[in-house]
Each structure stands twice: as structure tokens, then as C-alpha cells.
mmCIF file of C-alpha atoms in Angstrom:
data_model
loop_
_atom_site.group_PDB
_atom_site.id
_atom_site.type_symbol
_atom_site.label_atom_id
_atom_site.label_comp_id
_atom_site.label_asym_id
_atom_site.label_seq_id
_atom_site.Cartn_x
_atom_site.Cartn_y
_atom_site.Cartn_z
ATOM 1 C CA UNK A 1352 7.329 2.755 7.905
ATOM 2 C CA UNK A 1353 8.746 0.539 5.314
ATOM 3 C CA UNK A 1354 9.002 1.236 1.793
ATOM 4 C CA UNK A 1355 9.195 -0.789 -1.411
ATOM 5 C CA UNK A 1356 8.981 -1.229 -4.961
ATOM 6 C CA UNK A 1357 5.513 -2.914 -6.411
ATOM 7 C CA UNK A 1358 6.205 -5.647 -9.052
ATOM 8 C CA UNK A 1359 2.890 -6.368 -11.394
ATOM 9 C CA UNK A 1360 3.002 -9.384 -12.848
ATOM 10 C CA UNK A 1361 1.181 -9.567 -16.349
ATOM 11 C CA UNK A 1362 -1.997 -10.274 -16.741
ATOM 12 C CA UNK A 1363 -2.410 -13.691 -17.906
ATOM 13 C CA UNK A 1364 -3.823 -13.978 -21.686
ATOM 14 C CA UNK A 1365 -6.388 -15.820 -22.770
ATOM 15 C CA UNK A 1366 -5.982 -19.784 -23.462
ATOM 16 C CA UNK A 1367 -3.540 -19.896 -26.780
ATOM 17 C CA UNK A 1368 -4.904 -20.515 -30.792
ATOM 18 C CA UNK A 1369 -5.577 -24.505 -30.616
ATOM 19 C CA UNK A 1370 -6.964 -25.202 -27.270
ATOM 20 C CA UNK A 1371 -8.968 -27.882 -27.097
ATOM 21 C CA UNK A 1372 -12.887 -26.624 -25.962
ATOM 22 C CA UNK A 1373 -14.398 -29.530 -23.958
ATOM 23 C CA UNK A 1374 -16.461 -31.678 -25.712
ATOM 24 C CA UNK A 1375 -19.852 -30.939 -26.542
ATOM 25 C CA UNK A 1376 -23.513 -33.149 -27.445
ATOM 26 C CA UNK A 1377 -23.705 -33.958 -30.778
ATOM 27 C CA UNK A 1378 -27.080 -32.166 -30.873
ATOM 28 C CA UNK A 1379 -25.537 -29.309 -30.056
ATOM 29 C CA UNK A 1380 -26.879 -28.345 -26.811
ATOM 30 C CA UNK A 1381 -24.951 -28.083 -23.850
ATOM 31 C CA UNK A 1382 -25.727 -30.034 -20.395
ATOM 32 C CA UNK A 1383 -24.305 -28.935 -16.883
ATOM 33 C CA UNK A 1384 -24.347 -30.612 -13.747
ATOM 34 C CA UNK A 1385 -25.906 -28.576 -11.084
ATOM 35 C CA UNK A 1386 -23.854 -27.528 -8.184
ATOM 36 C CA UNK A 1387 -23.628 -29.543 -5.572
ATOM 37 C CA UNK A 1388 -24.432 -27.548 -2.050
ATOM 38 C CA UNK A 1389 -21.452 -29.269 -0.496
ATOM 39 C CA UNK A 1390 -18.238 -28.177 -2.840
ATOM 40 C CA UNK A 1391 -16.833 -24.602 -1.429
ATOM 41 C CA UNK A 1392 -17.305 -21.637 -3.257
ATOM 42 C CA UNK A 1393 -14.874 -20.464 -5.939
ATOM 43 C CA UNK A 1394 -12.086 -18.170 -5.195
ATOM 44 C CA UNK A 1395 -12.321 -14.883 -5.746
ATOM 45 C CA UNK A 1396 -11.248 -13.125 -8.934
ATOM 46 C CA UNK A 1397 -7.441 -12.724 -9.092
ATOM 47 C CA UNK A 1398 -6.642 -8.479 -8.094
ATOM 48 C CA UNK A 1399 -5.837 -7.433 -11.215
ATOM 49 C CA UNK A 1400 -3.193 -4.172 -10.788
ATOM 50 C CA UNK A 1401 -2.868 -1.537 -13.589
ATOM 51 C CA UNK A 1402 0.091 0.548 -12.177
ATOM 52 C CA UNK A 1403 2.492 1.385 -15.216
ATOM 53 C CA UNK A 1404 6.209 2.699 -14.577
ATOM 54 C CA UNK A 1405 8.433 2.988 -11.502
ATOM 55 C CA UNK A 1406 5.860 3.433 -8.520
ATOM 56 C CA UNK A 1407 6.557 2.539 -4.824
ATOM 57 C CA UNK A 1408 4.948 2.322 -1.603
ATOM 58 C CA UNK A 1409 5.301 3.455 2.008
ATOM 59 C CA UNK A 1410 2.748 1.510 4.172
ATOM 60 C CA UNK A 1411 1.990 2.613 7.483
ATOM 61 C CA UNK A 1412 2.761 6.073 7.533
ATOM 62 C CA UNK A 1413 1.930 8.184 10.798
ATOM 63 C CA UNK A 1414 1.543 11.383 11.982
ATOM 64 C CA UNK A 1415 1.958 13.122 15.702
ATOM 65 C CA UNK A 1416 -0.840 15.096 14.187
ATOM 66 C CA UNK A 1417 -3.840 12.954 12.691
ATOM 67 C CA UNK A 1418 -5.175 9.289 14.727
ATOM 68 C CA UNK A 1419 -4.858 7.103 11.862
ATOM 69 C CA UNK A 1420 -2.280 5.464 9.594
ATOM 70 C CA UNK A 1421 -2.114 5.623 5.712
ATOM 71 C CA UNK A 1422 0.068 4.416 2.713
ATOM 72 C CA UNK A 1423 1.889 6.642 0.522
ATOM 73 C CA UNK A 1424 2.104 5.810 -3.132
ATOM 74 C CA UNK A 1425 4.988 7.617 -5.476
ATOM 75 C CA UNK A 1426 5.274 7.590 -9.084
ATOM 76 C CA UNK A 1427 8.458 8.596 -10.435
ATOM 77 C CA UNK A 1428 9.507 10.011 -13.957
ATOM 78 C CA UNK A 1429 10.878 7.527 -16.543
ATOM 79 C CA UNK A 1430 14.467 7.105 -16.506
ATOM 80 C CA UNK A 1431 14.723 8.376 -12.324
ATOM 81 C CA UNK A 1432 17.539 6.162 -11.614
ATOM 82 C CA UNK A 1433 19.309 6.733 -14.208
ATOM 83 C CA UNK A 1434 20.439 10.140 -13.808
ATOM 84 C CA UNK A 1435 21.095 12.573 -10.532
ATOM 85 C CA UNK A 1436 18.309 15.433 -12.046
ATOM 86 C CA UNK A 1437 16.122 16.714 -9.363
ATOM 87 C CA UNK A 1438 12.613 16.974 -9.779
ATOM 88 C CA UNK A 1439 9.418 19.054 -9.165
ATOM 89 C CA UNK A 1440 6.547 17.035 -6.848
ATOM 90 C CA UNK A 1441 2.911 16.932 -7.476
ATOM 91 C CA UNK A 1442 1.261 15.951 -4.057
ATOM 92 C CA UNK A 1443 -2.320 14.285 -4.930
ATOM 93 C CA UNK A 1444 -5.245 13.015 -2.366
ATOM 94 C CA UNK A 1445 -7.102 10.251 -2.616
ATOM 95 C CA UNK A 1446 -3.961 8.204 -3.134
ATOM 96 C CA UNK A 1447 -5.619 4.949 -3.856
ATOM 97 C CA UNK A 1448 -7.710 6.428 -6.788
ATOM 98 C CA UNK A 1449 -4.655 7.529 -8.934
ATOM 99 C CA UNK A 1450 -2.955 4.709 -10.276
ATOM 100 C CA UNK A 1451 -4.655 1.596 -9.684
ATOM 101 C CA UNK A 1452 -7.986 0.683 -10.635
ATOM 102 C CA UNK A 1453 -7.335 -2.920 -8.014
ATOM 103 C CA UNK A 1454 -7.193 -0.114 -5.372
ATOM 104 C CA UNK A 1455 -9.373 2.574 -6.547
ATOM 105 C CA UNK A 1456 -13.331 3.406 -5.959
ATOM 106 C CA UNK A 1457 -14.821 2.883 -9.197
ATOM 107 C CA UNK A 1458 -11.977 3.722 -12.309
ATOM 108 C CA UNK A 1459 -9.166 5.087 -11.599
ATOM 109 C CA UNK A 1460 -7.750 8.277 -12.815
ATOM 110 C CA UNK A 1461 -4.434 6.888 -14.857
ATOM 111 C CA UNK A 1462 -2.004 9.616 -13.507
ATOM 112 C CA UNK A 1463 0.483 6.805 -13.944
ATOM 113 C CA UNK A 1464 -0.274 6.318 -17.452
ATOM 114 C CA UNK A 1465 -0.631 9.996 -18.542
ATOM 115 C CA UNK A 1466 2.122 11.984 -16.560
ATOM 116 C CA UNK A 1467 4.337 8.430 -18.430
ATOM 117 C CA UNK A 1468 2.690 9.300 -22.045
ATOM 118 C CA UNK A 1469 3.165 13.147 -21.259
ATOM 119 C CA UNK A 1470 6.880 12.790 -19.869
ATOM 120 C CA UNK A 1471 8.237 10.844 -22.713
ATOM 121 C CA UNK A 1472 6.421 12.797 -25.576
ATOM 122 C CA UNK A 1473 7.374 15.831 -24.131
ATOM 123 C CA UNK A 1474 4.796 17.751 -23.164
ATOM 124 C CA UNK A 1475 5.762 18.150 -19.788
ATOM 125 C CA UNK A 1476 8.689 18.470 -17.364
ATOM 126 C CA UNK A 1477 9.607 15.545 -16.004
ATOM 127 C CA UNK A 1478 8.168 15.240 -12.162
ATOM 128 C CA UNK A 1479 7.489 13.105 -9.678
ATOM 129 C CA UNK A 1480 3.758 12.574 -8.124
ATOM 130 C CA UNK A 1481 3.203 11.573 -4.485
ATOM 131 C CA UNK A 1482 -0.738 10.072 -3.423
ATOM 132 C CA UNK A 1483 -1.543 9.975 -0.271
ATOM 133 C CA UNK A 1484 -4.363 7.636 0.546
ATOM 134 C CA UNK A 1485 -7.703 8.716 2.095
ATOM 135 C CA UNK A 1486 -8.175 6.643 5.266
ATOM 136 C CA UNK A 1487 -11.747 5.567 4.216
ATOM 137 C CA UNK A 1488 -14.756 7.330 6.700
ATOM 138 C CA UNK A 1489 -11.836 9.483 8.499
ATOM 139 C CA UNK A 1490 -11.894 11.707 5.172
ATOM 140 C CA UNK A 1491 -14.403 14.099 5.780
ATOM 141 C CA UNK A 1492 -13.053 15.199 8.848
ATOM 142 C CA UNK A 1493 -9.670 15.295 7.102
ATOM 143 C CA UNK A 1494 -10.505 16.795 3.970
ATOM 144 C CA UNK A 1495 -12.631 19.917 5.400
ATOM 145 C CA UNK A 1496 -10.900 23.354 7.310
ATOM 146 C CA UNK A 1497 -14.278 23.534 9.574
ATOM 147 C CA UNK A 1498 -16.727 21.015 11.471
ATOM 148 C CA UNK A 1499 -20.253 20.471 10.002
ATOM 149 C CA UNK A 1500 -21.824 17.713 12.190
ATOM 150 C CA UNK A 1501 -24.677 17.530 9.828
ATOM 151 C CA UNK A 1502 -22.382 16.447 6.976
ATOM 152 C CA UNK A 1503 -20.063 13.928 9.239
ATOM 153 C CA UNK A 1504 -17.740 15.651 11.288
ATOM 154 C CA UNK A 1505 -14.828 17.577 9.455
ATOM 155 C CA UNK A 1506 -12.495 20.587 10.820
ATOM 156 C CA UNK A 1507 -9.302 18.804 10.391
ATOM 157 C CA UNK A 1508 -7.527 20.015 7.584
ATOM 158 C CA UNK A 1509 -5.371 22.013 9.101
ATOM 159 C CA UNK A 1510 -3.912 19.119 11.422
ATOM 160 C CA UNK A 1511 -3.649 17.205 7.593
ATOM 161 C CA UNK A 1512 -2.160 20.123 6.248
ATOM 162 C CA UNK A 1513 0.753 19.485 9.033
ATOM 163 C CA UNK A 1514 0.913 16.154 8.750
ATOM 164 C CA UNK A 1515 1.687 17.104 4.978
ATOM 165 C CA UNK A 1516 4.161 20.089 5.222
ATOM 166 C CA UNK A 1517 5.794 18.983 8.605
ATOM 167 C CA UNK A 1518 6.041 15.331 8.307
ATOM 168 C CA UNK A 1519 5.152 13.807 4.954
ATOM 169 C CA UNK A 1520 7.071 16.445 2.589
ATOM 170 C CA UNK A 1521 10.747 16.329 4.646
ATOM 171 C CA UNK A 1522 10.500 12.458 3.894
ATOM 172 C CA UNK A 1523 9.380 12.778 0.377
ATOM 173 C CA UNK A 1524 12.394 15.220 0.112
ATOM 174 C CA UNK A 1525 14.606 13.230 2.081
ATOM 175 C CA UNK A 1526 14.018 9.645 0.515
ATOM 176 C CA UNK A 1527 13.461 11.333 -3.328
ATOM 177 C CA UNK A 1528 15.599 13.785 -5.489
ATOM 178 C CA UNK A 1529 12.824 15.843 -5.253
ATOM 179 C CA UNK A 1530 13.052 20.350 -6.128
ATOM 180 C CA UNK A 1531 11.677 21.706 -2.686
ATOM 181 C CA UNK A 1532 10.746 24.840 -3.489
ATOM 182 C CA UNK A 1533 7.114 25.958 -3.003
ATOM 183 C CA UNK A 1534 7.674 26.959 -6.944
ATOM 184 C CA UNK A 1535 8.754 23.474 -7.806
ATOM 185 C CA UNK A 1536 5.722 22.030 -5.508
ATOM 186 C CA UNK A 1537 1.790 21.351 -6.078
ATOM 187 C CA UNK A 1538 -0.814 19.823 -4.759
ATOM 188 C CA UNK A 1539 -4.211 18.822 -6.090
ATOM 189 C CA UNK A 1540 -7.573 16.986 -5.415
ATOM 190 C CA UNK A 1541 -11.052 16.624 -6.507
ATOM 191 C CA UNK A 1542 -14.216 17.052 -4.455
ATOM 192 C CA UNK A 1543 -13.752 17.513 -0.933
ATOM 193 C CA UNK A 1544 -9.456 16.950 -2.224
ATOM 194 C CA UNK A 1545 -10.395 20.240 -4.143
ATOM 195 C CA UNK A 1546 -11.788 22.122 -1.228
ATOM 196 C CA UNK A 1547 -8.297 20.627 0.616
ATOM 197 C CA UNK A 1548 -5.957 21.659 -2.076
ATOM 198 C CA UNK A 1549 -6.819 25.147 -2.249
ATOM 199 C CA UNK A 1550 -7.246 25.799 1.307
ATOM 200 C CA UNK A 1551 -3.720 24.618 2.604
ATOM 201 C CA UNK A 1552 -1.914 26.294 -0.519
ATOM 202 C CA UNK A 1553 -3.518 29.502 0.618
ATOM 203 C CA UNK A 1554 -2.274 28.824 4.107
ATOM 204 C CA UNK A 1555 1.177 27.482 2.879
ATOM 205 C CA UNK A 1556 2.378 29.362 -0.002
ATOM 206 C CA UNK A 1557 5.794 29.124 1.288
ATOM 207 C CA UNK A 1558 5.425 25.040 0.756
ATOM 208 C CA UNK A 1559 3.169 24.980 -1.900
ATOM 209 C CA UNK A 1560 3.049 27.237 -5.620
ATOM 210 C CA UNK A 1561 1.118 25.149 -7.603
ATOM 211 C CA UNK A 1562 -2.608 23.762 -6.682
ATOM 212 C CA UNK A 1563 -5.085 21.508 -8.648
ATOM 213 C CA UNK A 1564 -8.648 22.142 -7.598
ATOM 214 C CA UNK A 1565 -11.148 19.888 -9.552
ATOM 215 C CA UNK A 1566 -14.639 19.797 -8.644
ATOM 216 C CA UNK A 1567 -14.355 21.121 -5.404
ATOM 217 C CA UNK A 1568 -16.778 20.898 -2.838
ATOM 218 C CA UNK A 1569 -17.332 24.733 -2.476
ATOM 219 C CA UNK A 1570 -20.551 24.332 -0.828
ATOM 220 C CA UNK A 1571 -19.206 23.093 2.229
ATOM 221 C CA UNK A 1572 -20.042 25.711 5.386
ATOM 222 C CA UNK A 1573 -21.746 27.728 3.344
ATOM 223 C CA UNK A 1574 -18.747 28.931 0.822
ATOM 224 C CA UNK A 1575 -16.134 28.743 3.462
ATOM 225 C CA UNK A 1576 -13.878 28.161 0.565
ATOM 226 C CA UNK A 1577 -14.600 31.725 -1.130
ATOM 227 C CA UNK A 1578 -14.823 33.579 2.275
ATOM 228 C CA UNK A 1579 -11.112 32.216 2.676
ATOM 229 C CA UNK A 1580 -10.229 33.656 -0.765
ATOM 230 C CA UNK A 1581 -11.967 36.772 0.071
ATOM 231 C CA UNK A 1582 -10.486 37.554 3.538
ATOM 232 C CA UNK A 1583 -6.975 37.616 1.944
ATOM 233 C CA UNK A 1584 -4.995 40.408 2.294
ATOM 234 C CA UNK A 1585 -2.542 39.922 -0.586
ATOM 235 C CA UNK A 1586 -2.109 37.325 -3.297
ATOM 236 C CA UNK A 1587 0.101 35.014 -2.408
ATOM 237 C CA UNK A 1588 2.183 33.284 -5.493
ATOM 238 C CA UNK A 1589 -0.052 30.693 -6.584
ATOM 239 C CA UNK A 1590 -0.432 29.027 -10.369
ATOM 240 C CA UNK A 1591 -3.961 27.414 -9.551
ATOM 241 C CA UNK A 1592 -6.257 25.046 -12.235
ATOM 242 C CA UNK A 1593 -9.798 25.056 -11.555
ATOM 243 C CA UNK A 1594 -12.324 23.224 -12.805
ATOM 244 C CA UNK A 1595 -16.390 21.669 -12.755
ATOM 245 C CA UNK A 1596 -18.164 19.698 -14.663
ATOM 246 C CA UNK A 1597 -21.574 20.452 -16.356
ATOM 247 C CA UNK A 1598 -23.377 17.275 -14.826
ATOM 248 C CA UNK A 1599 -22.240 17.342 -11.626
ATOM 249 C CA UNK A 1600 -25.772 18.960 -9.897
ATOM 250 C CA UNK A 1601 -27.156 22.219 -10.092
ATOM 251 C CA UNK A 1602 -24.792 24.272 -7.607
ATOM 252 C CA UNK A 1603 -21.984 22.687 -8.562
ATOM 253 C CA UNK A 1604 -21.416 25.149 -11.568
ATOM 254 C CA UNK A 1605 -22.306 28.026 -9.779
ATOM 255 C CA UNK A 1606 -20.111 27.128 -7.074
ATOM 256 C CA UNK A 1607 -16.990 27.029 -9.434
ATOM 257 C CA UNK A 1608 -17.832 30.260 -10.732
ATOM 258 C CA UNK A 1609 -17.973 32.096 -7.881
ATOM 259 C CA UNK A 1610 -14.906 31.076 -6.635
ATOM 260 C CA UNK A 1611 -13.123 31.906 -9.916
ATOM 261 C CA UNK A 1612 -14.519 35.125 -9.613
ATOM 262 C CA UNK A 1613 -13.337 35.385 -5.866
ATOM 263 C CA UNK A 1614 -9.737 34.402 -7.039
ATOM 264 C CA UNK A 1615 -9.893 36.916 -10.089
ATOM 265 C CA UNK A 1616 -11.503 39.661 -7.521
ATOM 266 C CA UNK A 1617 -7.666 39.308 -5.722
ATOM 267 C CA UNK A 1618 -5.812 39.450 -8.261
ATOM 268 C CA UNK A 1619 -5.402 36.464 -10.338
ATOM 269 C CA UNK A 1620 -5.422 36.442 -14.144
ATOM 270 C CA UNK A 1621 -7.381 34.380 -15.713
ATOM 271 C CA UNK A 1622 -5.080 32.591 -18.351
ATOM 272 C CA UNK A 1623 -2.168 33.457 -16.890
ATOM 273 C CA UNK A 1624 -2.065 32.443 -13.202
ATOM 274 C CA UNK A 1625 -5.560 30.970 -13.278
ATOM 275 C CA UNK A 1626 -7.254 28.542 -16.080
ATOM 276 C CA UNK A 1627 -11.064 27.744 -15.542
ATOM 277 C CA UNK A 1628 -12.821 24.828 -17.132
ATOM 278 C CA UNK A 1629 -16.585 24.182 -17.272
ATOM 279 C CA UNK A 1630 -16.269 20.489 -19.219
ATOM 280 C CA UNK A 1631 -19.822 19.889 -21.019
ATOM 281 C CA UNK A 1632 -21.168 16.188 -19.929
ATOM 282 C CA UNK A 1633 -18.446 15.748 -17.189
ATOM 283 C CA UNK A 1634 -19.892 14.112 -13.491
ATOM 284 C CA UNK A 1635 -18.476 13.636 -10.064
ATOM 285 C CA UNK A 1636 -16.538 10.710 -10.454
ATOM 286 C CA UNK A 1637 -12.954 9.651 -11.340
ATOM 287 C CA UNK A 1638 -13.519 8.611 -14.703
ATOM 288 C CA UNK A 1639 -14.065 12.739 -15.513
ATOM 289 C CA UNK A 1640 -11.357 13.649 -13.243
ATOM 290 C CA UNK A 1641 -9.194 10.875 -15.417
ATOM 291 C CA UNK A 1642 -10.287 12.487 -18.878
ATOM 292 C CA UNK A 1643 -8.618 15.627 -18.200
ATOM 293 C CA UNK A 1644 -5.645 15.212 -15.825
ATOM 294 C CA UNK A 1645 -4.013 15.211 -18.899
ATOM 295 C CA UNK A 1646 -4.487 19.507 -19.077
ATOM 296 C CA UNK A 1647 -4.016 19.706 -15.797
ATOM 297 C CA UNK A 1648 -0.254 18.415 -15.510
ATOM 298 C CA UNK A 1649 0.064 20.073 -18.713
ATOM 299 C CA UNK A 1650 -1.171 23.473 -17.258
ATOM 300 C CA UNK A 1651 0.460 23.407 -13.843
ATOM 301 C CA UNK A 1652 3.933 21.130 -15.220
ATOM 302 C CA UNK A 1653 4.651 22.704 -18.631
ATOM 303 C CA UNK A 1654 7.715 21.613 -20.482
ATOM 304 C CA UNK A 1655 10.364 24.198 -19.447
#
């Protein structure tokens, strides 16, 4: 596994004040040759990156635990190497979605941008965030604790949670001046990431203290989520943001709910421990999960 820094270049601006426009009719309209068959196509739009601050790659990361490779993606804290502070560590899924929209499925959700805006203002402790990327139609059965065939496999988030505790996190802490602690520690996701995030930092509390669970996919196996929650037999030490939006289907809402009131059943307090969010208009898709990351570093990461 190799690691390195990415370099952006800017994006180039448009053509400078005075540039000549090519010449048009004097009649004013405007004739074009039409293509001819022969002449290849035009290359492809240049990959246009949007990562802002320090962030660095590991390509090719493996696991004696899951079949298939993955990059990992780190963002670190203005002004990293320029001190010898330690930091907390925000562990995120869907890696490719966080920082980059030349990488991401649709928009991406600008954790670079915000936990950099939130850092320097203040209005959070300085940390670092680590995204691991999905490995494309593997995720189901990575994301999910048990198999449904019908929905495309799954049962494999335990071996992911391994790969994650046993393998991923002694590197992160080896490479980075990184706060170990399961206190110090989070980890978050959306969707099936939600269902993922929750269910390993109930079955690692001693690696994880903080968990971000946005629109997760309760539904899967019939609430296995909130049968998880319920079969606890004490609380474990857990600082958890949960969240849904109002458009994203009819169970989705629902869903949320009865898992807050699962958690709250064993003893978390809501506003303490435990923040809910119902946000009015917000779908299943990154650009929601973008338009409030901002609360949930602020929630989980609050300025000490």
C-alpha cells in the first residue's frame, strides 16, 4: 500500500477580458461546418477535483478479512504539520463521496470544506477524518450484519468491522498523530453506512465512542438494527447523532423513530447522549447528507 499527498491544480478560468471571439457574418447569423464522420471524437471533459486542505491517499489497501481492495482517503486538520498535537479521528464510509465531487456519486458531501470552515472558526476541535471507499457492488454485502439474498447478498459487516478495528485503525494510528481512545474515536455513514455505523459501535465500544447514523437503512431484515439495540444488556458509552429526512419514502421516518425510541428505551438521553433530527424536505442522497454534516461534527466534535 502506498500512500501520498494529492496536488489539485486550479481550475483553469475562463479566456481573459479582451479575447478576441472568432469572427462572425456580417448579417449576424452564425454558419458551422458539419462534422465530418471521419475526425475522432473530442476528449473527454478534464476531471475536475474539489478536495480543499491537506488530504492524502492510501491506494490499494487489503484486508486478511474482506476479498477486495480499496483506497483510503484522510483529511487532516489545518496546520497538522505544524505542531506535535494529537488528534481525535472520525472514520466515514463511502470514502469516495466525502470530499470530491470528481470521485463521488452524484454531489459530494464537502466534509473537506466544512470540518476546514468549522476548524478554523472554531466551532469544533480540531480532528482528523478517515473515508474509506465503498468497493462499488461489494457494498451491500459489506455494509449489512445479516444476508438477505432478495436484496443482494449482505452478512459481512462484521468481517468489515475487522478489517476496520484490526487492520485499518492500527495504521491510521500508526502513520497519523491520531488520540486512540474509543472516546477520542467515531465513525459514521448514511444509508446502508448508517445501518454499519451503529452496528459495529455497538459491537466495539471499546474502539469506537462516537457514531454518526444518517438515514439509516433500518428496514433491512426486518429491523435487525433495533432488535440489536434491544437485545443489549447494558449501555455501552456511546455519544450517537441520528437522523432522517422527511422525503426520503414513507418508512423511512418511522424507521428513525423507532430506533430512537429503542436507544432511549436503554438508556440514552435524548439531548444529552443522543440528538434526533427529522429535516423537513431532506431525500436520500448526498446533497442532504452534505447540508447538515455541518451539526453533525459539531454535535459529535464540539470545541473542548
Amino acid at each position: 500500500m502506498t500512500a501520498s499527498e494529492i496536488i489539485v491544480s486550479e481550475t483553469p478560468s475562463e479566456s481573459p477580458p479582451g479575447t478576441a471571439a472568432p469572427d462572425a457574418p456580417a448579417n449576424g447569423s452564425v454558419q458551422s461546418a458539419a462534422p465530418d464522420p471521419s475526425d475522432p471524437p473530442p476528449p473527454p471533459d478534464p476531471v475536475v477535483h474539489t478536495l480543499t486542505g491537506d488530504v492524502r491517499t492510501h491506494e490499494g489497501f487489503t484486508s486478511r478479512y474482506l476479498k477486495h481492495e480499496r483506497t483510503v482517503i484522510v483529511w487532516l486538520p489545518p496546520g497538522y504539520d505544524a505542531t506535535a498535537a494529537r488528534y481525535p479521528v472520525l472514520y466515514l464510509h463511502d470514502g469516495q463521496n466525502l470530499f470530491d465531487r470528481a470521485t463521488s456519486f452524484g454531489d459530494e458531501w464537502e466534509v473537506d470544506e466544512t470540518s476546514q470552515r468549522l476548524v478554523t472558526t472554531g466551532a469544533i476541535e480540531p480532528l482528523i477524518v478517515v473515508g474509506v471507499y465503498n468497493t462499488g457492488e461489494h457494498r451491500i454485502d459489506e455494509y449489512t450484519p445479516t444476508p438477505m439474498p432478495e436484496k443482494g447478498g449482505g452478512g459481512h459487516a462484521d468481517d468489515y468491522g475487522r478489517m476496520l478495528v484490526e487492520e485499518l485503525k492500527p495504521l491510521i494510528d500508526a502513520t497519523y498523530r491520531t488520540l486512540p481512545s474509543a472516546a477520542s474515536t467515531g465513525i459514521g455513514g448514511s444509508s446502508l453506512g448508517g445501518l454499519l455505523s451503529l452496528h459495529l459501535a455497538l459491537r466495539y465500544p471499546t474502539a469506537f465512542g462516537r457514531v454518526a447514523v444518517l438515514s439509516p437503512s433500518v428496514w433491512w431484515d426486518n429491523r435487525v438494527l433495533i432488535r440489536e439495540v434491544e437485545a443489549l444488556e447494558r449501555k455501552p458509552s456511546l455519544r450517537i447523532w441520528l437522523d432522517v429526512g422527511t422525503e426520503e419514502g414513507d418508512e423511512a421516518a418511522p424507521d428513525a423513530r423507532a430506533l430512537r425510541d429503542a436507544l432511549v428505551a436503554r438508556g440514552w438521553v435524548l439531548g444529552e447522549d443522543l440528538a434526533y433530527e427529522e429535516v423537513e424536505g431532506a431525500g436520500h442522497n448526498e446533497q442532504a447528507w452534505a447540508a447538515r454534516i455541518d451539526r453533525v461534527l459539531q454535535y459529535l466534535f464540539p470545541r473542548r
